[in-house]
Each structure stands twice: as structure tokens, then as C-alpha cells.
Amino acid sequence: VLKVLSHIDSILRSPRAPPLIYRRSKGPVQNYIKENGQECGFEHLPLTIEMWADQLMALKDLHRSLRKLSLELVPCHTADPQDNRESIRVEDLQFIVDAILEEIENKEKNSQTPSLPTLFAIVSHFQKLFDVNSLNGVYPRMNEVYTKLGEMTNAMRNLHELLELDSSAPPTVVVDTVGKLCDIINENMTEQVQQLLGTQDIHSIINKLEEHECFFPPFQALIQDLLCLLEISNLDDILPTVQNLK
């Protein structure tokens, strides 16, 4: 017995032993004498062993719960054939927890990648927007859209600079400004035509155009006859040729 007690005492005094399981006895009745005559206290040891037994049972329950959680979160992992073994180690529990944490981290990383149905919906939406009949035409149409977008962006930037508009001005403002410039140009052209024809009203312009339409065809026929008769091809040669005939 003393040898057993001595062995137990050496275990309790080990650095790996929890400090609470060894206590110095306070009464002579509860003391035990080791072979070397030193005192040691084991009066609370049965309670500690009972506590350890309860913890070992709880360790099995915890292992069972973690296995269920692992099967829910990591369904690809099959059950360990040694799950029903009598002894469960803390290392086994740590292994399950590490596997669950690794799976959660992988899911968080993969959640940033769109799923296949999402990608299919994006491609289908692009086909509808840009009238693409087949998947083979998606990439060419993407390149075409990108090119056209670049051209439109450059054109809008140049128009903003030419019209002295702010770069944030929307396309509608650009179109309105161009329309106003066209109206101004058309008004100036009307004024120039009126000054050229010497009239200020539309009816006079119509009359002058009608007079021109009546005069010009006979005049053109006369000039053509003169060119043929004088055997020349240039209008500037008509007058010198007639003068030579005199």
C-alpha cells in the first residue's frame, strides 16, 4: 500500500499534474505515511477522481456532438470508424474543431465567387441586351461594345471641350447645345441668302428663283450653240473668237 501511495504521490507532485489535486493534510487522522516518513494528503483524491470520471463521460458526449456538427458543416467527411471507441482524447476533439474551422474558412473564400446559375443568368442577360443569338457571339459582341463605348466616350469628351461644357454635363445637355448652334447657323444662312438675293421676304426669294429657272435653260442652250458653232470649249474664248470674226 505504501508503495502504491508513494507512486500516487509522485504522480500528484509531477509538474504535469493539476495543482488543485494535491493538498497538504491538516489533521493527523487523514494523513498517510510514506516510506520516507513525509506527509502527503489524499483525503480529497476520491472527489477529484469522481470529477475526472464525470469529465471523461462529458468528453464522450462532447465528441458525439462535435461529430454531428461536423457532418452538418462538412458533409463530404465520412464518420470515423473509431467514433464508438471507449477512450476519447482531447486531440480527437481538436482535430474535429480544426476541420470545421477549415471548412468555414473555405466557404467564406468561395462565397466571393459567383455560382454557375448566377454566371449563366449574367450571360443570358447580356445576350438579350445586345441581341446575341449564341454563346460564340458573346465575346465578339463584348469587344464591339467596348470599342463603340470608347469611341462614344472620346466623342463626348471632345464635344464637351468644343462646346466649353463641364465634363459632368449629361448627354442631353450636349445635344441641346448642338441643337441651339444649328439653329443659329440656319438663321445666319437665311440672312446671307436674303442679302445675296437682295430681298427680305420669302415670296421675293421664290419669285427670283422662278425667274432664274425661266432664264437659265435658254441661256445655257445659247452658250452651248455658240461653243459648237465657234468650235471652242471654254466660255472665256467666246468673246475673243467673235472679235476675230469681225
PDB file of C-alpha atoms in Angstrom:
ATOM      1  CA  VAL A   1       0.000   0.000   0.000  1.00  0.00           C
ATOM      2  CA  LEU A   2       2.795   2.339   0.920  1.00  0.00           C
ATOM      3  CA  LYS A   3       4.383   1.671  -2.453  1.00  0.00           C
ATOM      4  CA  VAL A   4       1.119   2.486  -4.203  1.00  0.00           C
ATOM      5  CA  LEU A   5       0.709   5.629  -2.146  1.00  0.00           C
ATOM      6  CA  SER A   6       4.248   6.627  -2.917  1.00  0.00           C
ATOM      7  CA  HIS A   7       3.602   6.133  -6.624  1.00  0.00           C
ATOM      8  CA  ILE A   8       0.418   8.201  -6.419  1.00  0.00           C
ATOM      9  CA  ASP A   9       2.247  10.888  -4.514  1.00  0.00           C
ATOM     10  CA  SER A  10       4.946  11.062  -7.186  1.00  0.00           C
ATOM     11  CA  ILE A  11       2.264  11.470  -9.847  1.00  0.00           C
ATOM     12  CA  LEU A  12       0.488  14.182  -7.885  1.00  0.00           C
ATOM     13  CA  ARG A  13       3.753  16.033  -7.365  1.00  0.00           C
ATOM     14  CA  SER A  14       4.551  15.847 -11.093  1.00  0.00           C
ATOM     15  CA  PRO A  15       4.732  19.232 -12.930  1.00  0.00           C
ATOM     16  CA  ARG A  16       2.070  17.976 -15.332  1.00  0.00           C
ATOM     17  CA  ALA A  17      -0.425  17.314 -12.527  1.00  0.00           C
ATOM     18  CA  PRO A  18      -3.099  19.966 -11.821  1.00  0.00           C
ATOM     19  CA  PRO A  19      -2.134  21.939  -8.711  1.00  0.00           C
ATOM     20  CA  LEU A  20      -5.539  21.506  -7.067  1.00  0.00           C
ATOM     21  CA  ILE A  21      -5.397  17.715  -6.742  1.00  0.00           C
ATOM     22  CA  TYR A  22      -2.593  17.775  -4.156  1.00  0.00           C
ATOM     23  CA  ARG A  23      -3.242  19.344  -0.804  1.00  0.00           C
ATOM     24  CA  ARG A  24      -1.269  19.106   2.426  1.00  0.00           C
ATOM     25  CA  SER A  25      -3.289  17.379   5.140  1.00  0.00           C
ATOM     26  CA  LYS A  26      -4.355  19.400   8.156  1.00  0.00           C
ATOM     27  CA  GLY A  27      -5.291  16.555  10.522  1.00  0.00           C
ATOM     28  CA  PRO A  28      -3.386  13.535  11.829  1.00  0.00           C
ATOM     29  CA  VAL A  29      -6.258  11.205  11.106  1.00  0.00           C
ATOM     30  CA  GLN A  30      -6.281  11.994   7.401  1.00  0.00           C
ATOM     31  CA  ASN A  31      -2.528  11.781   6.938  1.00  0.00           C
ATOM     32  CA  TYR A  32      -0.693   8.927   5.316  1.00  0.00           C
ATOM     33  CA  ILE A  33       2.907   7.993   5.985  1.00  0.00           C
ATOM     34  CA  LYS A  34       5.157   7.391   3.029  1.00  0.00           C
ATOM     35  CA  GLU A  35       8.221   5.240   3.155  1.00  0.00           C
ATOM     36  CA  ASN A  36      10.454   8.256   3.738  1.00  0.00           C
ATOM     37  CA  GLY A  37       8.192   9.470   6.538  1.00  0.00           C
ATOM     38  CA  GLN A  38       6.926  12.613   4.742  1.00  0.00           C
ATOM     39  CA  GLU A  39       3.301  13.648   4.943  1.00  0.00           C
ATOM     40  CA  CYS A  40       1.007  13.709   1.921  1.00  0.00           C
ATOM     41  CA  GLY A  41      -2.703  14.456   1.622  1.00  0.00           C
ATOM     42  CA  PHE A  42      -5.063  12.232  -0.354  1.00  0.00           C
ATOM     43  CA  GLU A  43      -8.272  12.962   1.550  1.00  0.00           C
ATOM     44  CA  HIS A  44      -9.799  14.845  -1.399  1.00  0.00           C
ATOM     45  CA  LEU A  45      -8.483  12.474  -4.094  1.00  0.00           C
ATOM     46  CA  PRO A  46     -11.701  10.383  -4.404  1.00  0.00           C
ATOM     47  CA  LEU A  47     -13.683  13.546  -5.168  1.00  0.00           C
ATOM     48  CA  THR A  48     -11.129  14.558  -7.755  1.00  0.00           C
ATOM     49  CA  ILE A  49     -11.224  11.145  -9.392  1.00  0.00           C
ATOM     50  CA  GLU A  50     -15.036  11.291  -9.479  1.00  0.00           C
ATOM     51  CA  MET A  51     -14.823  14.690 -11.097  1.00  0.00           C
ATOM     52  CA  TRP A  52     -12.392  13.307 -13.677  1.00  0.00           C
ATOM     53  CA  ALA A  53     -14.713  10.408 -14.380  1.00  0.00           C
ATOM     54  CA  ASP A  54     -17.589  12.819 -14.980  1.00  0.00           C
ATOM     55  CA  GLN A  55     -15.410  14.890 -17.268  1.00  0.00           C
ATOM     56  CA  LEU A  56     -14.392  11.800 -19.256  1.00  0.00           C
ATOM     57  CA  MET A  57     -18.069  10.937 -19.732  1.00  0.00           C
ATOM     58  CA  ALA A  58     -18.783  14.519 -20.746  1.00  0.00           C
ATOM     59  CA  LEU A  59     -15.843  14.291 -23.143  1.00  0.00           C
ATOM     60  CA  LYS A  60     -17.601  11.444 -24.965  1.00  0.00           C
ATOM     61  CA  ASP A  61     -20.812  13.479 -25.178  1.00  0.00           C
ATOM     62  CA  LEU A  62     -18.880  16.466 -26.481  1.00  0.00           C
ATOM     63  CA  HIS A  63     -17.169  14.256 -29.052  1.00  0.00           C
ATOM     64  CA  ARG A  64     -20.547  12.931 -30.210  1.00  0.00           C
ATOM     65  CA  SER A  65     -21.964  16.457 -30.539  1.00  0.00           C
ATOM     66  CA  LEU A  66     -18.937  17.679 -32.471  1.00  0.00           C
ATOM     67  CA  ARG A  67     -19.239  14.737 -34.849  1.00  0.00           C
ATOM     68  CA  LYS A  68     -22.863  15.664 -35.553  1.00  0.00           C
ATOM     69  CA  LEU A  69     -21.884  19.268 -36.149  1.00  0.00           C
ATOM     70  CA  SER A  70     -19.048  18.153 -38.406  1.00  0.00           C
ATOM     71  CA  LEU A  71     -21.387  16.033 -40.519  1.00  0.00           C
ATOM     72  CA  GLU A  72     -23.682  19.032 -40.946  1.00  0.00           C
ATOM     73  CA  LEU A  73     -20.969  21.521 -41.864  1.00  0.00           C
ATOM     74  CA  VAL A  74     -18.581  19.118 -43.617  1.00  0.00           C
ATOM     75  CA  PRO A  75     -20.860  16.529 -45.284  1.00  0.00           C
ATOM     76  CA  CYS A  76     -18.049  15.286 -47.510  1.00  0.00           C
ATOM     77  CA  HIS A  77     -16.235  13.888 -44.466  1.00  0.00           C
ATOM     78  CA  THR A  78     -17.339  10.383 -43.543  1.00  0.00           C
ATOM     79  CA  ALA A  79     -17.740   9.188 -39.986  1.00  0.00           C
ATOM     80  CA  ASP A  80     -14.665   7.887 -38.234  1.00  0.00           C
ATOM     81  CA  PRO A  81     -14.946   4.103 -37.691  1.00  0.00           C
ATOM     82  CA  GLN A  82     -13.361   4.609 -34.249  1.00  0.00           C
ATOM     83  CA  ASP A  83     -16.082   7.018 -33.088  1.00  0.00           C
ATOM     84  CA  ASN A  84     -17.512   4.365 -30.760  1.00  0.00           C
ATOM     85  CA  ARG A  85     -14.237   3.595 -29.031  1.00  0.00           C
ATOM     86  CA  GLU A  86     -14.097   3.785 -25.259  1.00  0.00           C
ATOM     87  CA  SER A  87     -11.269   6.284 -24.868  1.00  0.00           C
ATOM     88  CA  ILE A  88     -11.671   9.760 -26.358  1.00  0.00           C
ATOM     89  CA  ARG A  89      -8.684  12.058 -26.414  1.00  0.00           C
ATOM     90  CA  VAL A  90      -8.618  15.829 -26.457  1.00  0.00           C
ATOM     91  CA  GLU A  91      -6.611  15.573 -29.674  1.00  0.00           C
ATOM     92  CA  ASP A  92      -9.612  13.935 -31.341  1.00  0.00           C
ATOM     93  CA  LEU A  93     -11.833  16.853 -30.404  1.00  0.00           C
ATOM     94  CA  GLN A  94      -9.229  19.357 -31.556  1.00  0.00           C
ATOM     95  CA  PHE A  95      -8.972  17.579 -34.908  1.00  0.00           C
ATOM     96  CA  ILE A  96     -12.740  17.864 -35.465  1.00  0.00           C
ATOM     97  CA  VAL A  97     -12.768  21.544 -34.483  1.00  0.00           C
ATOM     98  CA  ASP A  98      -9.856  22.292 -36.839  1.00  0.00           C
ATOM     99  CA  ALA A  99     -11.657  20.527 -39.700  1.00  0.00           C
ATOM    100  CA  ILE A 100     -14.822  22.567 -39.077  1.00  0.00           C
ATOM    101  CA  LEU A 101     -12.867  25.841 -38.939  1.00  0.00           C
ATOM    102  CA  GLU A 102     -11.037  24.999 -42.173  1.00  0.00           C
ATOM    103  CA  GLU A 103     -14.315  24.237 -43.913  1.00  0.00           C
ATOM    104  CA  ILE A 104     -15.847  27.519 -42.734  1.00  0.00           C
ATOM    105  CA  GLU A 105     -12.814  29.478 -43.985  1.00  0.00           C
ATOM    106  CA  ASN A 106     -13.028  27.759 -47.381  1.00  0.00           C
ATOM    107  CA  LYS A 107     -16.739  28.548 -47.646  1.00  0.00           C
ATOM    108  CA  GLU A 108     -16.072  32.201 -46.858  1.00  0.00           C
ATOM    109  CA  LYS A 109     -13.459  32.346 -49.615  1.00  0.00           C
ATOM    110  CA  ASN A 110     -15.662  30.515 -52.116  1.00  0.00           C
ATOM    111  CA  SER A 111     -18.679  32.683 -51.293  1.00  0.00           C
ATOM    112  CA  GLN A 112     -16.989  35.540 -53.150  1.00  0.00           C
ATOM    113  CA  THR A 113     -17.041  33.503 -56.370  1.00  0.00           C
ATOM    114  CA  PRO A 114     -20.419  33.642 -58.188  1.00  0.00           C
ATOM    115  CA  SER A 115     -22.224  30.374 -58.667  1.00  0.00           C
ATOM    116  CA  LEU A 116     -22.829  28.725 -62.041  1.00  0.00           C
ATOM    117  CA  PRO A 117     -26.538  29.770 -62.196  1.00  0.00           C
ATOM    118  CA  THR A 118     -25.517  33.367 -61.499  1.00  0.00           C
ATOM    119  CA  LEU A 119     -22.949  33.334 -64.301  1.00  0.00           C
ATOM    120  CA  PHE A 120     -25.489  31.764 -66.682  1.00  0.00           C
ATOM    121  CA  ALA A 121     -28.029  34.486 -65.817  1.00  0.00           C
ATOM    122  CA  ILE A 122     -25.427  37.204 -66.498  1.00  0.00           C
ATOM    123  CA  VAL A 123     -24.565  35.756 -69.918  1.00  0.00           C
ATOM    124  CA  SER A 124     -28.256  35.368 -70.823  1.00  0.00           C
ATOM    125  CA  HIS A 125     -28.941  38.966 -69.827  1.00  0.00           C
ATOM    126  CA  PHE A 126     -26.044  40.169 -71.995  1.00  0.00           C
ATOM    127  CA  GLN A 127     -27.397  38.191 -74.949  1.00  0.00           C
ATOM    128  CA  LYS A 128     -30.806  39.829 -74.573  1.00  0.00           C
ATOM    129  CA  LEU A 129     -29.407  43.342 -74.207  1.00  0.00           C
ATOM    130  CA  PHE A 130     -27.086  43.172 -77.210  1.00  0.00           C
ATOM    131  CA  ASP A 131     -29.031  40.753 -79.432  1.00  0.00           C
ATOM    132  CA  VAL A 132     -26.547  37.863 -79.362  1.00  0.00           C
ATOM    133  CA  ASN A 133     -28.026  34.565 -80.580  1.00  0.00           C
ATOM    134  CA  SER A 134     -25.285  32.160 -79.481  1.00  0.00           C
ATOM    135  CA  LEU A 135     -22.584  31.863 -76.846  1.00  0.00           C
ATOM    136  CA  ASN A 136     -19.921  32.015 -79.552  1.00  0.00           C
ATOM    137  CA  GLY A 137     -21.047  35.541 -80.376  1.00  0.00           C
ATOM    138  CA  VAL A 138     -20.741  36.851 -76.810  1.00  0.00           C
ATOM    139  CA  TYR A 139     -17.028  37.647 -76.894  1.00  0.00           C
ATOM    140  CA  PRO A 140     -17.088  39.386 -80.329  1.00  0.00           C
ATOM    141  CA  ARG A 141     -20.070  41.471 -79.255  1.00  0.00           C
ATOM    142  CA  MET A 142     -18.310  42.345 -75.991  1.00  0.00           C
ATOM    143  CA  ASN A 143     -15.309  43.582 -77.983  1.00  0.00           C
ATOM    144  CA  GLU A 144     -17.598  45.531 -80.302  1.00  0.00           C
ATOM    145  CA  VAL A 145     -19.442  47.136 -77.395  1.00  0.00           C
ATOM    146  CA  TYR A 146     -16.139  48.013 -75.742  1.00  0.00           C
ATOM    147  CA  THR A 147     -14.860  49.636 -78.947  1.00  0.00           C
ATOM    148  CA  LYS A 148     -18.067  51.594 -79.522  1.00  0.00           C
ATOM    149  CA  LEU A 149     -18.084  52.716 -75.915  1.00  0.00           C
ATOM    150  CA  GLY A 150     -14.530  54.016 -76.270  1.00  0.00           C
ATOM    151  CA  GLU A 151     -15.457  55.925 -79.434  1.00  0.00           C
ATOM    152  CA  MET A 152     -18.534  57.436 -77.807  1.00  0.00           C
ATOM    153  CA  THR A 153     -16.538  58.411 -74.734  1.00  0.00           C
ATOM    154  CA  ASN A 154     -13.907  60.165 -76.841  1.00  0.00           C
ATOM    155  CA  ALA A 155     -16.565  61.915 -78.933  1.00  0.00           C
ATOM    156  CA  MET A 156     -18.410  63.150 -75.854  1.00  0.00           C
ATOM    157  CA  ARG A 157     -15.172  64.368 -74.285  1.00  0.00           C
ATOM    158  CA  ASN A 158     -14.288  66.304 -77.459  1.00  0.00           C
ATOM    159  CA  LEU A 159     -17.777  67.817 -77.649  1.00  0.00           C
ATOM    160  CA  HIS A 160     -17.544  68.919 -74.031  1.00  0.00           C
ATOM    161  CA  GLU A 161     -14.280  70.691 -74.816  1.00  0.00           C
ATOM    162  CA  LEU A 162     -15.512  72.280 -78.074  1.00  0.00           C
ATOM    163  CA  LEU A 163     -18.759  73.477 -76.531  1.00  0.00           C
ATOM    164  CA  GLU A 164     -16.951  74.602 -73.368  1.00  0.00           C
ATOM    165  CA  LEU A 165     -19.187  72.452 -71.180  1.00  0.00           C
ATOM    166  CA  ASP A 166     -18.336  70.938 -67.844  1.00  0.00           C
ATOM    167  CA  SER A 167     -17.137  67.335 -68.060  1.00  0.00           C
ATOM    168  CA  SER A 168     -20.018  66.277 -65.806  1.00  0.00           C
ATOM    169  CA  ALA A 169     -22.679  67.631 -68.182  1.00  0.00           C
ATOM    170  CA  PRO A 170     -25.037  64.799 -69.291  1.00  0.00           C
ATOM    171  CA  PRO A 171     -25.504  63.878 -72.972  1.00  0.00           C
ATOM    172  CA  THR A 172     -28.885  65.661 -73.076  1.00  0.00           C
ATOM    173  CA  VAL A 173     -27.160  68.974 -72.350  1.00  0.00           C
ATOM    174  CA  VAL A 174     -24.668  68.296 -75.151  1.00  0.00           C
ATOM    175  CA  VAL A 175     -27.482  67.536 -77.613  1.00  0.00           C
ATOM    176  CA  ASP A 176     -29.404  70.685 -76.629  1.00  0.00           C
ATOM    177  CA  THR A 177     -26.308  72.819 -77.061  1.00  0.00           C
ATOM    178  CA  VAL A 178     -25.610  71.371 -80.526  1.00  0.00           C
ATOM    179  CA  GLY A 179     -29.258  71.972 -81.480  1.00  0.00           C
ATOM    180  CA  LYS A 180     -29.003  75.631 -80.460  1.00  0.00           C
ATOM    181  CA  LEU A 181     -25.838  76.011 -82.536  1.00  0.00           C
ATOM    182  CA  CYS A 182     -27.611  74.507 -85.549  1.00  0.00           C
ATOM    183  CA  ASP A 183     -30.491  76.961 -85.134  1.00  0.00           C
ATOM    184  CA  ILE A 184     -28.039  79.858 -85.004  1.00  0.00           C
ATOM    185  CA  ILE A 185     -26.265  78.621 -88.143  1.00  0.00           C
ATOM    186  CA  ASN A 186     -29.567  78.195 -90.009  1.00  0.00           C
ATOM    187  CA  GLU A 187     -30.620  81.718 -89.089  1.00  0.00           C
ATOM    188  CA  ASN A 188     -27.314  83.110 -90.331  1.00  0.00           C
ATOM    189  CA  MET A 189     -27.640  81.159 -93.580  1.00  0.00           C
ATOM    190  CA  THR A 190     -31.134  82.603 -94.151  1.00  0.00           C
ATOM    191  CA  GLU A 191     -29.847  86.105 -93.609  1.00  0.00           C
ATOM    192  CA  GLN A 192     -26.958  85.521 -96.029  1.00  0.00           C
ATOM    193  CA  VAL A 193     -29.316  84.195 -98.716  1.00  0.00           C
ATOM    194  CA  GLN A 194     -31.594  87.182 -98.261  1.00  0.00           C
ATOM    195  CA  GLN A 195     -28.638  89.562 -98.587  1.00  0.00           C
ATOM    196  CA  LEU A 196     -27.352  87.710-101.644  1.00  0.00           C
ATOM    197  CA  LEU A 197     -30.709  87.825-103.419  1.00  0.00           C
ATOM    198  CA  GLY A 198     -31.424  91.353-102.282  1.00  0.00           C
ATOM    199  CA  THR A 199     -34.721  90.538-100.656  1.00  0.00           C
ATOM    200  CA  GLN A 200     -36.048  90.210 -97.163  1.00  0.00           C
ATOM    201  CA  ASP A 201     -39.158  88.064 -97.625  1.00  0.00           C
ATOM    202  CA  ILE A 202     -39.735  84.515 -98.728  1.00  0.00           C
ATOM    203  CA  HIS A 203     -42.075  85.441-101.589  1.00  0.00           C
ATOM    204  CA  SER A 204     -39.433  87.568-103.234  1.00  0.00           C
ATOM    205  CA  ILE A 205     -36.975  84.692-102.947  1.00  0.00           C
ATOM    206  CA  ILE A 206     -39.465  82.384-104.620  1.00  0.00           C
ATOM    207  CA  ASN A 207     -40.060  84.862-107.450  1.00  0.00           C
ATOM    208  CA  LYS A 208     -36.339  85.286-108.085  1.00  0.00           C
ATOM    209  CA  LEU A 209     -35.840  81.528-108.162  1.00  0.00           C
ATOM    210  CA  GLU A 210     -38.695  81.208-110.657  1.00  0.00           C
ATOM    211  CA  GLU A 211     -37.135  83.932-112.829  1.00  0.00           C
ATOM    212  CA  HIS A 212     -33.801  82.133-112.669  1.00  0.00           C
ATOM    213  CA  GLU A 213     -35.482  78.849-113.632  1.00  0.00           C
ATOM    214  CA  CYS A 214     -37.091  80.540-116.673  1.00  0.00           C
ATOM    215  CA  PHE A 215     -33.934  82.375-117.770  1.00  0.00           C
ATOM    216  CA  PHE A 216     -31.164  79.893-117.207  1.00  0.00           C
ATOM    217  CA  PRO A 217     -32.192  76.981-119.524  1.00  0.00           C
ATOM    218  CA  PRO A 218     -32.430  79.145-122.739  1.00  0.00           C
ATOM    219  CA  PHE A 219     -29.205  80.939-121.800  1.00  0.00           C
ATOM    220  CA  GLN A 220     -27.424  77.653-121.294  1.00  0.00           C
ATOM    221  CA  ALA A 221     -28.679  76.377-124.680  1.00  0.00           C
ATOM    222  CA  LEU A 222     -27.438  79.570-126.383  1.00  0.00           C
ATOM    223  CA  ILE A 223     -23.985  79.225-124.864  1.00  0.00           C
ATOM    224  CA  GLN A 224     -23.772  75.585-125.943  1.00  0.00           C
ATOM    225  CA  ASP A 225     -24.705  76.525-129.515  1.00  0.00           C
ATOM    226  CA  LEU A 226     -22.057  79.248-129.577  1.00  0.00           C
ATOM    227  CA  LEU A 227     -19.393  76.861-128.321  1.00  0.00           C
ATOM    228  CA  CYS A 228     -20.268  74.376-131.044  1.00  0.00           C
ATOM    229  CA  LEU A 229     -20.515  76.987-133.751  1.00  0.00           C
ATOM    230  CA  LEU A 230     -17.203  78.624-132.869  1.00  0.00           C
ATOM    231  CA  GLU A 231     -15.602  75.220-132.287  1.00  0.00           C
ATOM    232  CA  ILE A 232     -14.299  76.167-128.859  1.00  0.00           C
ATOM    233  CA  SER A 233     -14.774  74.607-125.410  1.00  0.00           C
ATOM    234  CA  ASN A 234     -14.113  77.416-122.972  1.00  0.00           C
ATOM    235  CA  LEU A 235     -16.508  80.262-122.170  1.00  0.00           C
ATOM    236  CA  ASP A 236     -13.621  82.699-121.884  1.00  0.00           C
ATOM    237  CA  ASP A 237     -12.749  82.069-125.568  1.00  0.00           C
ATOM    238  CA  ILE A 238     -16.152  83.124-126.908  1.00  0.00           C
ATOM    239  CA  LEU A 239     -15.561  86.872-126.859  1.00  0.00           C
ATOM    240  CA  PRO A 240     -12.046  86.785-128.410  1.00  0.00           C
ATOM    241  CA  THR A 241     -13.240  84.441-131.160  1.00  0.00           C
ATOM    242  CA  VAL A 242     -16.202  86.690-132.066  1.00  0.00           C
ATOM    243  CA  GLN A 243     -13.901  89.718-132.155  1.00  0.00           C
ATOM    244  CA  ASN A 244     -11.576  87.924-134.573  1.00  0.00           C
ATOM    245  CA  LEU A 245     -14.520  87.191-136.885  1.00  0.00           C
ATOM    246  CA  LYS A 246     -15.210  90.906-137.200  1.00  0.00           C
TER     247      LYS A 246
END
